[in-house]
């Protein structure tokens, strides 16, 4: 929703050979997250079972955010999602 998120970047990828979208976005403050909150993660299409979400959020100036993004990437690379 463009009213809730700005600077949205979405990249098509795969996780466990399932179609996925990697998303990076910044909250505008109009929704549940305070303005400036960054959300980074993956939405994995699990067929009829739905979506698997792997993500982190944090203030843009949080020194831990970069490390948390690396952890999310590592999880996406290592996770095994059954078919």
mmCIF file of N, CA and C in Angstrom:
data_model
loop_
_atom_site.group_PDB
_atom_site.id
_atom_site.type_symbol
_atom_site.label_atom_id
_atom_site.label_comp_id
_atom_site.label_asym_id
_atom_site.label_seq_id
_atom_site.Cartn_x
_atom_site.Cartn_y
_atom_site.Cartn_z
ATOM 1 N N UNK A 1 0.844 -1.168 0.000
ATOM 2 C CA UNK A 1 0.000 0.000 0.000
ATOM 3 C C UNK A 1 0.901 1.247 0.000
ATOM 4 N N UNK A 2 0.839 2.068 -1.018
ATOM 5 C CA UNK A 2 1.718 3.240 -1.102
ATOM 6 C C UNK A 2 1.447 4.297 -0.035
ATOM 7 N N UNK A 3 0.285 4.256 0.599
ATOM 8 C CA UNK A 3 0.018 5.192 1.695
ATOM 9 C C UNK A 3 0.773 4.809 2.965
ATOM 10 N N UNK A 4 1.130 3.531 3.088
ATOM 11 C CA UNK A 4 1.775 3.030 4.292
ATOM 12 C C UNK A 4 3.282 2.867 4.153
ATOM 13 N N UNK A 5 3.758 2.682 2.919
ATOM 14 C CA UNK A 5 5.173 2.379 2.683
ATOM 15 C C UNK A 5 5.716 3.243 1.559
ATOM 16 N N UNK A 6 6.970 3.690 1.709
ATOM 17 C CA UNK A 6 7.641 4.439 0.656
ATOM 18 C C UNK A 6 8.950 3.742 0.313
ATOM 19 N N UNK A 7 9.585 4.195 -0.739
ATOM 20 C CA UNK A 7 10.874 3.623 -1.154
ATOM 21 C C UNK A 7 10.813 2.102 -1.248
ATOM 22 N N UNK A 8 9.732 1.591 -1.821
ATOM 23 C CA UNK A 8 9.536 0.145 -1.911
ATOM 24 C C UNK A 8 10.389 -0.417 -3.044
ATOM 25 N N UNK A 9 11.180 -1.427 -2.714
ATOM 26 C CA UNK A 9 11.948 -2.166 -3.715
ATOM 27 C C UNK A 9 11.546 -3.628 -3.606
ATOM 28 N N UNK A 10 11.086 -4.202 -4.697
ATOM 29 C CA UNK A 10 10.673 -5.604 -4.722
ATOM 30 C C UNK A 10 11.466 -6.315 -5.817
ATOM 31 N N UNK A 11 12.081 -7.439 -5.436
ATOM 32 C CA UNK A 11 12.908 -8.206 -6.356
ATOM 33 C C UNK A 11 12.410 -9.636 -6.393
ATOM 34 N N UNK A 12 12.188 -10.161 -7.583
ATOM 35 C CA UNK A 12 11.785 -11.553 -7.737
ATOM 36 C C UNK A 12 12.992 -12.453 -7.504
ATOM 37 N N UNK A 13 12.776 -13.516 -6.729
ATOM 38 C CA UNK A 13 13.851 -14.448 -6.400
ATOM 39 C C UNK A 13 13.234 -15.812 -6.119
ATOM 40 N N UNK A 14 14.009 -16.720 -5.560
ATOM 41 C CA UNK A 14 13.482 -18.012 -5.105
ATOM 42 C C UNK A 14 14.029 -18.298 -3.706
ATOM 43 N N UNK A 15 13.247 -19.051 -2.958
ATOM 44 C CA UNK A 15 13.651 -19.556 -1.647
ATOM 45 C C UNK A 15 13.254 -21.023 -1.634
ATOM 46 N N UNK A 16 14.205 -21.907 -1.396
ATOM 47 C CA UNK A 16 13.963 -23.354 -1.482
ATOM 48 C C UNK A 16 13.321 -23.701 -2.822
ATOM 49 N N UNK A 17 13.773 -23.074 -3.865
ATOM 50 C CA UNK A 17 13.283 -23.223 -5.242
ATOM 51 C C UNK A 17 11.802 -22.880 -5.406
ATOM 52 N N UNK A 18 11.226 -22.196 -4.435
ATOM 53 C CA UNK A 18 9.861 -21.685 -4.545
ATOM 54 C C UNK A 18 9.933 -20.215 -4.958
ATOM 55 N N UNK A 19 8.964 -19.737 -5.731
ATOM 56 C CA UNK A 19 8.959 -18.319 -6.110
ATOM 57 C C UNK A 19 8.819 -17.430 -4.881
ATOM 58 N N UNK A 20 9.582 -16.354 -4.876
ATOM 59 C CA UNK A 20 9.566 -15.448 -3.726
ATOM 60 C C UNK A 20 9.800 -14.023 -4.200
ATOM 61 N N UNK A 21 9.461 -13.088 -3.334
ATOM 62 C CA UNK A 21 9.735 -11.673 -3.567
ATOM 63 C C UNK A 21 10.492 -11.141 -2.365
ATOM 64 N N UNK A 22 11.659 -10.542 -2.636
ATOM 65 C CA UNK A 22 12.425 -9.882 -1.571
ATOM 66 C C UNK A 22 11.974 -8.428 -1.547
ATOM 67 N N UNK A 23 11.625 -7.931 -0.366
ATOM 68 C CA UNK A 23 11.048 -6.590 -0.236
ATOM 69 C C UNK A 23 11.850 -5.762 0.759
ATOM 70 N N UNK A 24 12.085 -4.518 0.384
ATOM 71 C CA UNK A 24 12.684 -3.517 1.256
ATOM 72 C C UNK A 24 11.809 -2.282 1.158
ATOM 73 N N UNK A 25 11.301 -1.803 2.286
ATOM 74 C CA UNK A 25 10.387 -0.657 2.267
ATOM 75 C C UNK A 25 10.532 0.131 3.562
ATOM 76 N N UNK A 26 10.150 1.394 3.504
ATOM 77 C CA UNK A 26 10.203 2.284 4.659
ATOM 78 C C UNK A 26 8.790 2.751 4.999
ATOM 79 N N UNK A 27 8.404 2.609 6.256
ATOM 80 C CA UNK A 27 7.061 2.994 6.696
ATOM 81 C C UNK A 27 6.896 4.513 6.651
ATOM 82 N N UNK A 28 5.695 4.932 6.238
ATOM 83 C CA UNK A 28 5.367 6.366 6.207
ATOM 84 C C UNK A 28 4.861 6.865 7.546
ATOM 85 N N UNK A 29 4.442 5.941 8.412
ATOM 86 C CA UNK A 29 3.864 6.316 9.701
ATOM 87 C C UNK A 29 2.351 6.317 9.695
ATOM 88 N N UNK A 30 1.755 6.110 8.529
ATOM 89 C CA UNK A 30 0.294 6.121 8.424
ATOM 90 C C UNK A 30 -0.340 4.802 8.872
ATOM 91 N N UNK A 31 0.462 3.762 9.028
ATOM 92 C CA UNK A 31 -0.073 2.452 9.407
ATOM 93 C C UNK A 31 0.394 2.024 10.786
ATOM 94 N N UNK A 32 0.678 0.745 10.923
ATOM 95 C CA UNK A 32 1.058 0.162 12.210
ATOM 96 C C UNK A 32 2.481 0.496 12.648
ATOM 97 N N UNK A 33 3.340 0.855 11.687
ATOM 98 C CA UNK A 33 4.743 1.106 12.016
ATOM 99 C C UNK A 33 5.030 2.603 12.054
ATOM 100 N N UNK A 34 5.887 3.041 12.974
ATOM 101 C CA UNK A 34 6.262 4.464 13.008
ATOM 102 C C UNK A 34 6.995 4.866 11.732
ATOM 103 N N UNK A 35 6.879 6.121 11.362
ATOM 104 C CA UNK A 35 7.566 6.636 10.176
ATOM 105 C C UNK A 35 9.056 6.358 10.289
ATOM 106 N N UNK A 36 9.648 5.921 9.188
ATOM 107 C CA UNK A 36 11.075 5.647 9.148
ATOM 108 C C UNK A 36 11.457 4.219 9.486
ATOM 109 N N UNK A 37 10.481 3.407 9.895
ATOM 110 C CA UNK A 37 10.764 2.004 10.169
ATOM 111 C C UNK A 37 11.022 1.284 8.854
ATOM 112 N N UNK A 38 12.097 0.523 8.812
ATOM 113 C CA UNK A 38 12.451 -0.242 7.618
ATOM 114 C C UNK A 38 11.969 -1.681 7.801
ATOM 115 N N UNK A 39 11.375 -2.212 6.753
ATOM 116 C CA UNK A 39 10.968 -3.620 6.749
ATOM 117 C C UNK A 39 11.693 -4.295 5.597
ATOM 118 N N UNK A 40 12.353 -5.409 5.901
ATOM 119 C CA UNK A 40 13.130 -6.140 4.907
ATOM 120 C C UNK A 40 12.827 -7.619 5.048
ATOM 121 N N UNK A 41 12.588 -8.265 3.943
ATOM 122 C CA UNK A 41 12.357 -9.698 4.039
ATOM 123 C C UNK A 41 11.893 -10.327 2.759
ATOM 124 N N UNK A 42 11.376 -11.528 2.902
ATOM 125 C CA UNK A 42 10.960 -12.360 1.778
ATOM 126 C C UNK A 42 9.520 -12.818 1.982
ATOM 127 N N UNK A 43 8.771 -12.803 0.913
ATOM 128 C CA UNK A 43 7.452 -13.425 0.867
ATOM 129 C C UNK A 43 7.570 -14.595 -0.095
ATOM 130 N N UNK A 44 7.421 -15.795 0.431
ATOM 131 C CA UNK A 44 7.627 -17.013 -0.344
ATOM 132 C C UNK A 44 6.268 -17.628 -0.667
ATOM 133 N N UNK A 45 6.024 -17.890 -1.934
ATOM 134 C CA UNK A 45 4.758 -18.488 -2.367
ATOM 135 C C UNK A 45 4.817 -19.994 -2.126
ATOM 136 N N UNK A 46 3.955 -20.458 -1.240
ATOM 137 C CA UNK A 46 3.931 -21.866 -0.849
ATOM 138 C C UNK A 46 2.718 -22.577 -1.440
ATOM 139 N N UNK A 47 2.310 -22.171 -2.616
ATOM 140 C CA UNK A 47 1.189 -22.806 -3.301
ATOM 141 C C UNK A 47 -0.103 -22.673 -2.522
ATOM 142 N N UNK A 48 -0.855 -23.758 -2.456
ATOM 143 C CA UNK A 48 -2.158 -23.758 -1.775
ATOM 144 C C UNK A 48 -2.025 -23.526 -0.267
ATOM 145 N N UNK A 49 -0.822 -23.681 0.267
ATOM 146 C CA UNK A 49 -0.611 -23.491 1.705
ATOM 147 C C UNK A 49 -0.497 -22.022 2.092
ATOM 148 N N UNK A 50 -0.309 -21.146 1.102
ATOM 149 C CA UNK A 50 -0.250 -19.717 1.406
ATOM 150 C C UNK A 50 1.131 -19.117 1.204
ATOM 151 N N UNK A 51 1.474 -18.190 2.060
ATOM 152 C CA UNK A 51 2.718 -17.434 1.965
ATOM 153 C C UNK A 51 3.553 -17.678 3.225
ATOM 154 N N UNK A 52 4.840 -17.862 3.048
ATOM 155 C CA UNK A 52 5.781 -17.903 4.175
ATOM 156 C C UNK A 52 6.486 -16.549 4.188
ATOM 157 N N UNK A 53 6.447 -15.861 5.322
ATOM 158 C CA UNK A 53 7.080 -14.554 5.449
ATOM 159 C C UNK A 53 8.300 -14.669 6.363
ATOM 160 N N UNK A 54 9.427 -14.164 5.881
ATOM 161 C CA UNK A 54 10.665 -14.110 6.658
ATOM 162 C C UNK A 54 11.099 -12.653 6.607
ATOM 163 N N UNK A 55 11.091 -11.947 7.734
ATOM 164 C CA UNK A 55 11.413 -10.523 7.659
ATOM 165 C C UNK A 55 11.929 -9.980 8.984
ATOM 166 N N UNK A 56 12.468 -8.785 8.900
ATOM 167 C CA UNK A 56 12.885 -8.031 10.072
ATOM 168 C C UNK A 56 12.421 -6.592 9.899
ATOM 169 N N UNK A 57 12.271 -5.894 11.002
ATOM 170 C CA UNK A 57 11.927 -4.474 10.966
ATOM 171 C C UNK A 57 12.782 -3.742 11.988
ATOM 172 N N UNK A 58 12.980 -2.467 11.739
ATOM 173 C CA UNK A 58 13.713 -1.655 12.697
ATOM 174 C C UNK A 58 13.845 -0.236 12.198
ATOM 175 N N UNK A 59 14.172 0.682 13.085
ATOM 176 C CA UNK A 59 14.397 2.063 12.667
ATOM 177 C C UNK A 59 15.556 2.126 11.674
ATOM 178 N N UNK A 60 15.453 3.011 10.701
ATOM 179 C CA UNK A 60 16.482 3.122 9.670
ATOM 180 C C UNK A 60 17.858 3.379 10.268
ATOM 181 N N UNK A 61 17.922 4.064 11.390
ATOM 182 C CA UNK A 61 19.210 4.396 11.998
ATOM 183 C C UNK A 61 19.675 3.357 13.036
ATOM 184 N N UNK A 62 18.982 2.231 13.146
ATOM 185 C CA UNK A 62 19.348 1.186 14.096
ATOM 186 C C UNK A 62 20.636 0.500 13.632
ATOM 187 N N UNK A 63 21.686 0.523 14.443
ATOM 188 C CA UNK A 63 22.941 -0.100 14.026
ATOM 189 C C UNK A 63 22.829 -1.617 13.844
ATOM 190 N N UNK A 64 21.798 -2.234 14.403
ATOM 191 C CA UNK A 64 21.605 -3.685 14.267
ATOM 192 C C UNK A 64 20.847 -4.072 13.001
ATOM 193 N N UNK A 65 20.263 -3.117 12.317
ATOM 194 C CA UNK A 65 19.412 -3.441 11.166
ATOM 195 C C UNK A 65 20.194 -4.133 10.059
ATOM 196 N N UNK A 66 21.382 -3.672 9.743
ATOM 197 C CA UNK A 66 22.180 -4.303 8.685
ATOM 198 C C UNK A 66 22.469 -5.762 9.029
ATOM 199 N N UNK A 67 22.827 -6.022 10.286
ATOM 200 C CA UNK A 67 23.097 -7.401 10.709
ATOM 201 C C UNK A 67 21.820 -8.235 10.664
ATOM 202 N N UNK A 68 20.702 -7.666 11.071
ATOM 203 C CA UNK A 68 19.433 -8.391 11.020
ATOM 204 C C UNK A 68 19.044 -8.738 9.584
ATOM 205 N N UNK A 69 19.337 -7.841 8.649
ATOM 206 C CA UNK A 69 19.077 -8.141 7.236
ATOM 207 C C UNK A 69 19.940 -9.308 6.773
ATOM 208 N N UNK A 70 21.188 -9.372 7.224
ATOM 209 C CA UNK A 70 22.058 -10.493 6.870
ATOM 210 C C UNK A 70 21.505 -11.799 7.435
ATOM 211 N N UNK A 71 20.963 -11.737 8.637
ATOM 212 C CA UNK A 71 20.377 -12.930 9.258
ATOM 213 C C UNK A 71 19.163 -13.393 8.462
ATOM 214 N N UNK A 72 18.318 -12.461 8.040
ATOM 215 C CA UNK A 72 17.150 -12.817 7.226
ATOM 216 C C UNK A 72 17.603 -13.462 5.921
ATOM 217 N N UNK A 73 18.632 -12.906 5.282
ATOM 218 C CA UNK A 73 19.158 -13.510 4.050
ATOM 219 C C UNK A 73 19.673 -14.920 4.314
ATOM 220 N N UNK A 74 20.384 -15.113 5.428
ATOM 221 C CA UNK A 74 20.897 -16.438 5.768
ATOM 222 C C UNK A 74 19.753 -17.423 6.014
ATOM 223 N N UNK A 75 18.709 -16.957 6.675
ATOM 224 C CA UNK A 75 17.540 -17.819 6.903
ATOM 225 C C UNK A 75 16.897 -18.214 5.584
ATOM 226 N N UNK A 76 16.751 -17.249 4.677
ATOM 227 C CA UNK A 76 16.138 -17.524 3.377
ATOM 228 C C UNK A 76 16.984 -18.509 2.573
ATOM 229 N N UNK A 77 18.295 -18.438 2.729
ATOM 230 C CA UNK A 77 19.182 -19.355 2.003
ATOM 231 C C UNK A 77 19.202 -20.746 2.612
ATOM 232 N N UNK A 78 18.945 -20.870 3.915
ATOM 233 C CA UNK A 78 19.086 -22.142 4.599
ATOM 234 C C UNK A 78 17.768 -22.868 4.842
ATOM 235 N N UNK A 79 16.675 -22.148 4.838
ATOM 236 C CA UNK A 79 15.388 -22.764 5.185
ATOM 237 C C UNK A 79 14.986 -23.843 4.170
ATOM 238 N N UNK A 80 14.335 -24.879 4.673
ATOM 239 C CA UNK A 80 13.783 -25.915 3.813
ATOM 240 C C UNK A 80 12.268 -25.875 3.997
ATOM 241 N N UNK A 81 11.582 -25.523 2.937
ATOM 242 C CA UNK A 81 10.125 -25.442 2.970
ATOM 243 C C UNK A 81 9.580 -26.617 2.187
ATOM 244 N N UNK A 82 8.879 -27.514 2.870
ATOM 245 C CA UNK A 82 8.340 -28.702 2.217
ATOM 246 C C UNK A 82 7.280 -28.366 1.194
ATOM 247 N N UNK A 83 7.123 -29.225 0.252
ATOM 248 C CA UNK A 83 6.132 -29.002 -0.810
ATOM 249 C C UNK A 83 4.840 -29.691 -0.518
#
